Amino acid sequence: MSPAHRSSSRYTRFAEVALAALVVVCPLALGGAARWVSWPLMVLSGVAAVLAGIGARRQGQSLRFPLLALPLGVGAALCAVQLVPLPAGVLRVLSPEAASLREFALEPLGLMRARPVSLEPSATWRELSKHLAYLLTFLAAVQVCRSRERRRRLLAVVVFTGAAVVLVGLGHSLLGVSSLLGLKAWEHARPPLMTFFANPNHLAGFLGLASTVGVGLALTTRPRSKALPFALAAGASGLGVVLSLSRGGIAFFVFGQALLVLWLARQRREEEGGSLHGGSRSATALLGLLAVLAVGAYAVTEALWVEARSADSLEKLSQSKVSLWPMMARAASSFPVLGMGRGAFEAVFPRYQSEPNPNTLTHPENAVLQVLAELGVPGLLLLAVALWAFIGLLRREGLDALEWAALAGVAALGLHNLFDFSLELPACAVAVLVVLGAVVRPRERGKEAGGPVCLTPSWGLLCAGMALTVVGLVALVPGRHRLADAEAELATLVRERAPLDTVRARGLELIDRHPSDYLLYRMVASAHVARGGEGAGEALAFINRALTLAPRDALSHRVAAQALLSLGRRSQGFLEYRLANEAGDLGVLRGEAVRQARSVDDLVAMTPDSPEMAGHLVDALSNVLGRQPLALDYNGWAREHFAGRPGAVGLWTREARLRLLRKELPEAEVACAQVERLEPERLDTVLLRAEVLKGRGEGEAALRAVEALRARHPMNVELAFTLASWQLDAGLTRRARETLHTVGSFLSDYQQRARMLSMEAEALEREGLLSRAVERRQTAARLVPSSDAYFAVARLQETLRRYDAAARSVREGLELLPPEAREPARAWVTRLESAERARVETRRKELLDDPKAQELEHLLGDSREPAVEP
């Protein structure tokens, strides 16, 4: 072997090692989601490409640029174009939305510099680096895979990496470890199979590709004994797909296997004198994989059934991620020329989100919408070119079973990304590029018609590869700034009440870097609102920008309401509270807004078009001492406003009960008569009449009415609780306990059981059976732990002079209190401990003074303790 050939082999071998390292490192980097993965991705891809080029030059080979490289290269170029700062006129032509943001949000704040098309430049810098890394990875894989042995080795790395990931997950399950390697717990995910992938859909996509390629390696390995490791690895990865419980992942994995079977069957039909033996090998391998999948599916049958039932109808599918596609398509249509910026979807989409959603939508979870939104129409053209190039691969002649398996795996993963975004992360993307590089490698028999472009590996071309690597690494420097870091930094300043000038100055710096992030504007606004009327004007200026960027953000509406109230614009302020409620903040009206209301006009301004919500506002007012008159006035308006609407009768019911609470019996009678006229057969109507009778002093008649109602509804737990409560008020403790016992078998949750036990304890207390009452209270506290439950136990124990036990109960309740409310409980513990010490000291003196009592105490020991403290 010549020195030149040995040298070229060495360089190509090092390129192969770099590609293999990429395939392994990206899944280990939390499925490619780790922040640090961008650096090794860029370095290893650049090293692999340059070494592969040097190896080709030493060996006298040409460098091949397949059609599939075009979308990657042009995609990187589009990212670079999106980052070029543009004059206002040019920006208005290429991206009216970006120009509008600059004119409305940034220039009035003094941020006057030229802006790029990308609305999140930091993310686009990272995407530029990623696109360059993908391009270099693919070109290196094409060159390295000229050799059949290297091609098989690289594909084997993909297969065995998938199997290793599954083994890690199975190890976690067997050991009962709920955090990754016992070190890292997922914060916002609970994957069924604990691996390096937090997202089960991404895990299923990666493992599906690895398993399908493993089948191809098993089918093409000779002798058969050497195929066993590949078959086992393919089975392990297939098992991992099932255990991931990803509906889409499982469905498209099965589709990929079916596609592979069809392609292999067609190939055998087309081959003249095809080998029957080869057909039996294919069938055996695929049947073996099917058996492994069946075993895995049986092991998780119940979980799979739950997942399947969550999407078993068109209605449920319409409420899934598919229902968001029209909204995302409208967002994408606003950026037709060059898109909103690669990687900018998370920051920009809230502006176009017309429905409230508690989750942060980082991706459309649809490859077509992703490309259209972030790259515009040019991105769609690149996607079409990639699809055309893939179809060209399917039409190539002489594909073997390994190549068919690779294409089937890529096709399944690509279709899966119509409902997922695993290809947006390096783990799946790098694996796909390496697998495709193995298929589009130059044919040994020479250049085909319509084949890839061939270039001589000149030093200039190699320097270009090194330059792209440097550009990719440099792009990671401005790309290091992330939305989450900026939000966390500014939130810390606001939470720690830093000086307003400091918050504003730092907020403007971060806004200049992330101009589309509505949270930054909102946090600066909240810092101004904290200063009351003095900062309310500035707060409105910032919060208006936040609401322009995220019209459905409930907290922004709440901050706007606070600012408007500080400025005395009450009707507008309460309208903002209403909008916050409609945006998903379901507690703002009954909490903060009701506390701020001073008149019926305020309450009218905040009221949604819902009699049920109006009733909730009446309840919130009624529960505040001194606000019942306002509640009655508002309820009167609500009754007239919602008259004839479903649910309006509830407002009359509230009117009656509120009048009873205020001892206004004639008015309560009138309201009760209205309820009886509108809904005479309703259970609550009969109960309301009994409450009116009770309010008139006819307690026995009221109790008989409720008992008769209870006889007609023996399974109604709430009615039983009401009757028992009334019986306790009447002093009928035994009858109250009997009522509670009759519904014991109908209780459906711990809350109801704890409530029943607490009412039984109250009855036993009134009968003087304090020890039994303690037992009931303790059980209720264990079922539904709360500070009040433990304090109720402690009060009874203190009454029984069990001071030590009472102190323990108070400590347990103290742990459930917020830190600022613990001081009275601590004082109670101190008092109980002092009483226990005094009791022990008194008893000790009694024993010292009475020898007979001392001897009896010695004989009995602690035998009395169980009778005293259960």
mmCIF file of C-alpha atoms in Angstrom, residues 473-679:
data_model
loop_
_atom_site.group_PDB
_atom_site.id
_atom_site.type_symbol
_atom_site.label_atom_id
_atom_site.label_comp_id
_atom_site.label_asym_id
_atom_site.label_seq_id
_atom_site.Cartn_x
_atom_site.Cartn_y
_atom_site.Cartn_z
ATOM 1 C CA LEU A 473 -18.408 28.602 15.867
ATOM 2 C CA VAL A 474 -18.422 32.399 15.712
ATOM 3 C CA ALA A 475 -22.217 32.336 15.244
ATOM 4 C CA LEU A 476 -22.546 30.601 18.609
ATOM 5 C CA VAL A 477 -21.128 33.662 20.367
ATOM 6 C CA PRO A 478 -24.146 35.962 19.723
ATOM 7 C CA GLY A 479 -26.270 32.814 19.817
ATOM 8 C CA ARG A 480 -25.402 32.230 23.469
ATOM 9 C CA HIS A 481 -28.103 34.695 24.547
ATOM 10 C CA ARG A 482 -31.395 32.899 25.213
ATOM 11 C CA LEU A 483 -34.909 34.020 25.990
ATOM 12 C CA ALA A 484 -35.117 31.998 29.192
ATOM 13 C CA ASP A 485 -31.916 33.544 30.582
ATOM 14 C CA ALA A 486 -33.069 37.081 29.832
ATOM 15 C CA GLU A 487 -36.464 36.471 31.417
ATOM 16 C CA ALA A 488 -34.916 34.886 34.521
ATOM 17 C CA GLU A 489 -32.456 37.758 34.965
ATOM 18 C CA LEU A 490 -35.084 40.469 34.687
ATOM 19 C CA ALA A 491 -37.540 38.533 36.866
ATOM 20 C CA THR A 492 -34.882 38.349 39.591
ATOM 21 C CA LEU A 493 -34.388 42.124 39.495
ATOM 22 C CA VAL A 494 -38.130 42.734 39.737
ATOM 23 C CA ARG A 495 -38.647 40.164 42.491
ATOM 24 C CA GLU A 496 -35.783 41.568 44.582
ATOM 25 C CA ARG A 497 -37.183 45.103 44.131
ATOM 26 C CA ALA A 498 -34.061 46.494 42.509
ATOM 27 C CA PRO A 499 -34.086 50.278 41.862
ATOM 28 C CA LEU A 500 -36.503 51.161 39.088
ATOM 29 C CA ASP A 501 -33.791 52.834 37.001
ATOM 30 C CA THR A 502 -31.732 49.650 37.154
ATOM 31 C CA VAL A 503 -34.676 47.484 36.109
ATOM 32 C CA ARG A 504 -35.594 49.807 33.265
ATOM 33 C CA ALA A 505 -32.031 50.131 31.940
ATOM 34 C CA ARG A 506 -31.395 46.389 32.020
ATOM 35 C CA GLY A 507 -34.842 45.718 30.604
ATOM 36 C CA LEU A 508 -34.116 47.953 27.588
ATOM 37 C CA GLU A 509 -30.840 46.145 26.961
ATOM 38 C CA LEU A 510 -32.591 42.786 26.990
ATOM 39 C CA ILE A 511 -35.471 44.083 24.844
ATOM 40 C CA ASP A 512 -32.938 45.347 22.312
ATOM 41 C CA ARG A 513 -31.547 41.800 22.157
ATOM 42 C CA HIS A 514 -34.929 39.992 22.216
ATOM 43 C CA PRO A 515 -37.382 42.491 20.700
ATOM 44 C CA SER A 516 -40.282 40.009 20.334
ATOM 45 C CA ASP A 517 -40.334 38.664 23.880
ATOM 46 C CA TYR A 518 -43.479 40.094 25.465
ATOM 47 C CA LEU A 519 -42.426 38.901 28.934
ATOM 48 C CA LEU A 520 -39.583 41.435 29.067
ATOM 49 C CA TYR A 521 -41.974 44.327 28.408
ATOM 50 C CA ARG A 522 -44.426 42.945 30.979
ATOM 51 C CA MET A 523 -41.795 42.659 33.698
ATOM 52 C CA VAL A 524 -40.599 46.225 33.186
ATOM 53 C CA ALA A 525 -44.244 47.317 33.341
ATOM 54 C CA SER A 526 -44.803 45.416 36.594
ATOM 55 C CA ALA A 527 -41.779 47.161 38.119
ATOM 56 C CA HIS A 528 -43.335 50.546 37.233
ATOM 57 C CA VAL A 529 -46.764 49.501 38.551
ATOM 58 C CA ALA A 530 -45.220 48.714 41.933
ATOM 59 C CA ARG A 531 -44.607 52.463 42.348
ATOM 60 C CA GLY A 532 -48.332 53.221 42.146
ATOM 61 C CA GLY A 533 -49.632 56.258 40.302
ATOM 62 C CA GLU A 534 -46.126 57.664 39.865
ATOM 63 C CA GLY A 535 -45.089 54.867 37.505
ATOM 64 C CA ALA A 536 -48.471 53.950 36.047
ATOM 65 C CA GLY A 537 -48.013 55.962 32.833
ATOM 66 C CA GLU A 538 -44.712 54.271 32.010
ATOM 67 C CA ALA A 539 -46.213 50.936 32.961
ATOM 68 C CA LEU A 540 -48.994 51.422 30.406
ATOM 69 C CA ALA A 541 -46.443 52.252 27.711
ATOM 70 C CA PHE A 542 -44.627 48.956 28.269
ATOM 71 C CA ILE A 543 -47.716 46.848 28.868
ATOM 72 C CA ASN A 544 -49.304 48.043 25.624
ATOM 73 C CA ARG A 545 -46.282 46.660 23.798
ATOM 74 C CA ALA A 546 -46.563 43.389 25.719
ATOM 75 C CA LEU A 547 -50.247 43.066 24.794
ATOM 76 C CA THR A 548 -49.469 43.799 21.145
ATOM 77 C CA LEU A 549 -46.945 40.937 21.171
ATOM 78 C CA ALA A 550 -49.193 38.601 23.212
ATOM 79 C CA PRO A 551 -52.850 39.681 23.186
ATOM 80 C CA ARG A 552 -53.913 36.540 25.099
ATOM 81 C CA ASP A 553 -51.491 36.939 27.990
ATOM 82 C CA ALA A 554 -53.606 37.071 31.135
ATOM 83 C CA LEU A 555 -50.922 38.517 33.414
ATOM 84 C CA SER A 556 -50.314 41.403 31.006
ATOM 85 C CA HIS A 557 -54.016 42.283 31.183
ATOM 86 C CA ARG A 558 -53.797 42.157 34.969
ATOM 87 C CA VAL A 559 -50.810 44.537 35.021
ATOM 88 C CA ALA A 560 -52.676 46.823 32.630
ATOM 89 C CA ALA A 561 -55.656 46.813 34.994
ATOM 90 C CA GLN A 562 -53.462 47.754 37.944
ATOM 91 C CA ALA A 563 -51.899 50.619 36.014
ATOM 92 C CA LEU A 564 -55.263 51.937 34.832
ATOM 93 C CA LEU A 565 -56.716 51.826 38.343
ATOM 94 C CA SER A 566 -53.712 53.748 39.640
ATOM 95 C CA LEU A 567 -54.469 56.418 37.041
ATOM 96 C CA GLY A 568 -58.144 56.543 38.087
ATOM 97 C CA ARG A 569 -59.431 55.022 34.828
ATOM 98 C CA ARG A 570 -61.602 52.514 36.613
ATOM 99 C CA SER A 571 -63.911 51.305 33.844
ATOM 100 C CA GLN A 572 -60.946 50.543 31.585
ATOM 101 C CA GLY A 573 -59.113 48.900 34.455
ATOM 102 C CA PHE A 574 -61.946 46.536 35.262
ATOM 103 C CA LEU A 575 -62.388 45.765 31.572
ATOM 104 C CA GLU A 576 -58.750 44.631 31.582
ATOM 105 C CA TYR A 577 -59.534 42.374 34.531
ATOM 106 C CA ARG A 578 -62.337 40.870 32.460
ATOM 107 C CA LEU A 579 -59.948 40.317 29.543
ATOM 108 C CA ALA A 580 -57.489 38.645 31.916
ATOM 109 C CA ASN A 581 -60.249 36.242 32.925
ATOM 110 C CA GLU A 582 -61.092 35.503 29.292
ATOM 111 C CA ALA A 583 -57.391 34.898 28.607
ATOM 112 C CA GLY A 584 -57.307 32.103 31.174
ATOM 113 C CA ASP A 585 -56.725 33.710 34.590
ATOM 114 C CA LEU A 586 -59.832 32.187 36.178
ATOM 115 C CA GLY A 587 -59.157 33.491 39.679
ATOM 116 C CA VAL A 588 -58.467 37.152 38.969
ATOM 117 C CA LEU A 589 -62.099 38.328 39.075
ATOM 118 C CA ARG A 590 -63.058 36.585 42.331
ATOM 119 C CA GLY A 591 -59.793 37.637 43.938
ATOM 120 C CA GLU A 592 -57.953 40.795 43.032
ATOM 121 C CA ALA A 593 -60.671 42.429 40.926
ATOM 122 C CA VAL A 594 -63.434 42.023 43.539
ATOM 123 C CA ARG A 595 -61.180 43.497 46.221
ATOM 124 C CA GLN A 596 -60.627 46.570 44.034
ATOM 125 C CA ALA A 597 -64.310 47.080 43.173
ATOM 126 C CA ARG A 598 -66.095 49.935 44.938
ATOM 127 C CA SER A 599 -69.377 50.203 43.082
ATOM 128 C CA VAL A 600 -71.804 48.296 40.909
ATOM 129 C CA ASP A 601 -70.349 50.085 37.878
ATOM 130 C CA ASP A 602 -66.945 48.583 38.643
ATOM 131 C CA LEU A 603 -68.475 45.138 38.926
ATOM 132 C CA VAL A 604 -70.486 45.579 35.722
ATOM 133 C CA ALA A 605 -67.351 46.538 33.819
ATOM 134 C CA MET A 606 -65.574 43.334 34.872
ATOM 135 C CA THR A 607 -68.510 40.951 34.378
ATOM 136 C CA PRO A 608 -68.173 38.467 31.484
ATOM 137 C CA ASP A 609 -71.218 37.443 29.477
ATOM 138 C CA SER A 610 -71.960 34.594 31.858
ATOM 139 C CA PRO A 611 -74.592 34.406 34.635
ATOM 140 C CA GLU A 612 -72.515 31.696 36.328
ATOM 141 C CA MET A 613 -69.523 34.024 36.616
ATOM 142 C CA ALA A 614 -71.783 36.801 37.900
ATOM 143 C CA GLY A 615 -72.947 34.381 40.584
ATOM 144 C CA HIS A 616 -69.343 33.646 41.538
ATOM 145 C CA LEU A 617 -68.700 37.375 41.920
ATOM 146 C CA VAL A 618 -71.778 37.672 44.173
ATOM 147 C CA ASP A 619 -70.395 34.811 46.310
ATOM 148 C CA ALA A 620 -66.977 36.475 46.527
ATOM 149 C CA LEU A 621 -68.561 39.727 47.723
ATOM 150 C CA SER A 622 -70.891 37.971 50.163
ATOM 151 C CA ASN A 623 -67.982 36.286 51.931
ATOM 152 C CA VAL A 624 -66.357 39.622 52.802
ATOM 153 C CA LEU A 625 -67.620 41.329 55.925
ATOM 154 C CA GLY A 626 -69.352 44.613 55.148
ATOM 155 C CA ARG A 627 -69.732 44.020 51.397
ATOM 156 C CA GLN A 628 -73.128 42.292 51.462
ATOM 157 C CA PRO A 629 -75.007 45.494 50.468
ATOM 158 C CA LEU A 630 -72.793 45.833 47.379
ATOM 159 C CA ALA A 631 -73.340 42.150 46.660
ATOM 160 C CA LEU A 632 -77.128 42.636 46.800
ATOM 161 C CA ASP A 633 -77.040 45.686 44.523
ATOM 162 C CA TYR A 634 -74.822 43.897 42.019
ATOM 163 C CA ASN A 635 -76.954 40.768 42.184
ATOM 164 C CA GLY A 636 -80.001 42.879 41.360
ATOM 165 C CA TRP A 637 -78.282 44.220 38.248
ATOM 166 C CA ALA A 638 -77.158 40.718 37.247
ATOM 167 C CA ARG A 639 -80.698 39.321 37.666
ATOM 168 C CA GLU A 640 -82.094 41.919 35.301
ATOM 169 C CA HIS A 641 -79.202 41.698 32.849
ATOM 170 C CA PHE A 642 -79.240 37.902 32.547
ATOM 171 C CA ALA A 643 -83.001 37.424 32.860
ATOM 172 C CA GLY A 644 -84.210 34.480 30.797
ATOM 173 C CA ARG A 645 -80.710 33.086 30.317
ATOM 174 C CA PRO A 646 -79.789 29.534 31.427
ATOM 175 C CA GLY A 647 -78.263 29.767 34.889
ATOM 176 C CA ALA A 648 -80.020 33.011 35.810
ATOM 177 C CA VAL A 649 -82.097 31.219 38.456
ATOM 178 C CA GLY A 650 -78.912 30.801 40.455
ATOM 179 C CA LEU A 651 -78.843 34.560 40.933
ATOM 180 C CA TRP A 652 -82.309 34.450 42.555
ATOM 181 C CA THR A 653 -81.079 31.622 44.794
ATOM 182 C CA ARG A 654 -78.122 33.720 45.885
ATOM 183 C CA GLU A 655 -80.447 36.662 46.493
ATOM 184 C CA ALA A 656 -82.572 34.565 48.832
ATOM 185 C CA ARG A 657 -79.630 33.199 50.804
ATOM 186 C CA LEU A 658 -77.969 36.573 51.080
ATOM 187 C CA ARG A 659 -81.236 38.055 52.409
ATOM 188 C CA LEU A 660 -81.461 35.226 54.927
ATOM 189 C CA LEU A 661 -77.894 35.971 56.025
ATOM 190 C CA ARG A 662 -78.928 39.587 56.646
ATOM 191 C CA LYS A 663 -82.176 38.533 58.421
ATOM 192 C CA GLU A 664 -84.271 40.209 55.726
ATOM 193 C CA LEU A 665 -87.006 37.555 55.722
ATOM 194 C CA PRO A 666 -89.683 39.227 53.519
ATOM 195 C CA GLU A 667 -87.188 39.830 50.733
ATOM 196 C CA ALA A 668 -85.867 36.275 51.121
ATOM 197 C CA GLU A 669 -89.459 34.970 50.763
ATOM 198 C CA VAL A 670 -89.906 36.916 47.537
ATOM 199 C CA ALA A 671 -86.633 35.617 46.071
ATOM 200 C CA CYS A 672 -87.481 32.051 47.124
ATOM 201 C CA ALA A 673 -90.877 32.329 45.440
ATOM 202 C CA GLN A 674 -89.159 33.401 42.214
ATOM 203 C CA VAL A 675 -86.869 30.341 42.372
ATOM 204 C CA GLU A 676 -89.883 28.070 42.961
ATOM 205 C CA ARG A 677 -91.672 29.641 40.005
ATOM 206 C CA LEU A 678 -88.704 29.173 37.640
ATOM 207 C CA GLU A 679 -87.474 25.730 38.729
#
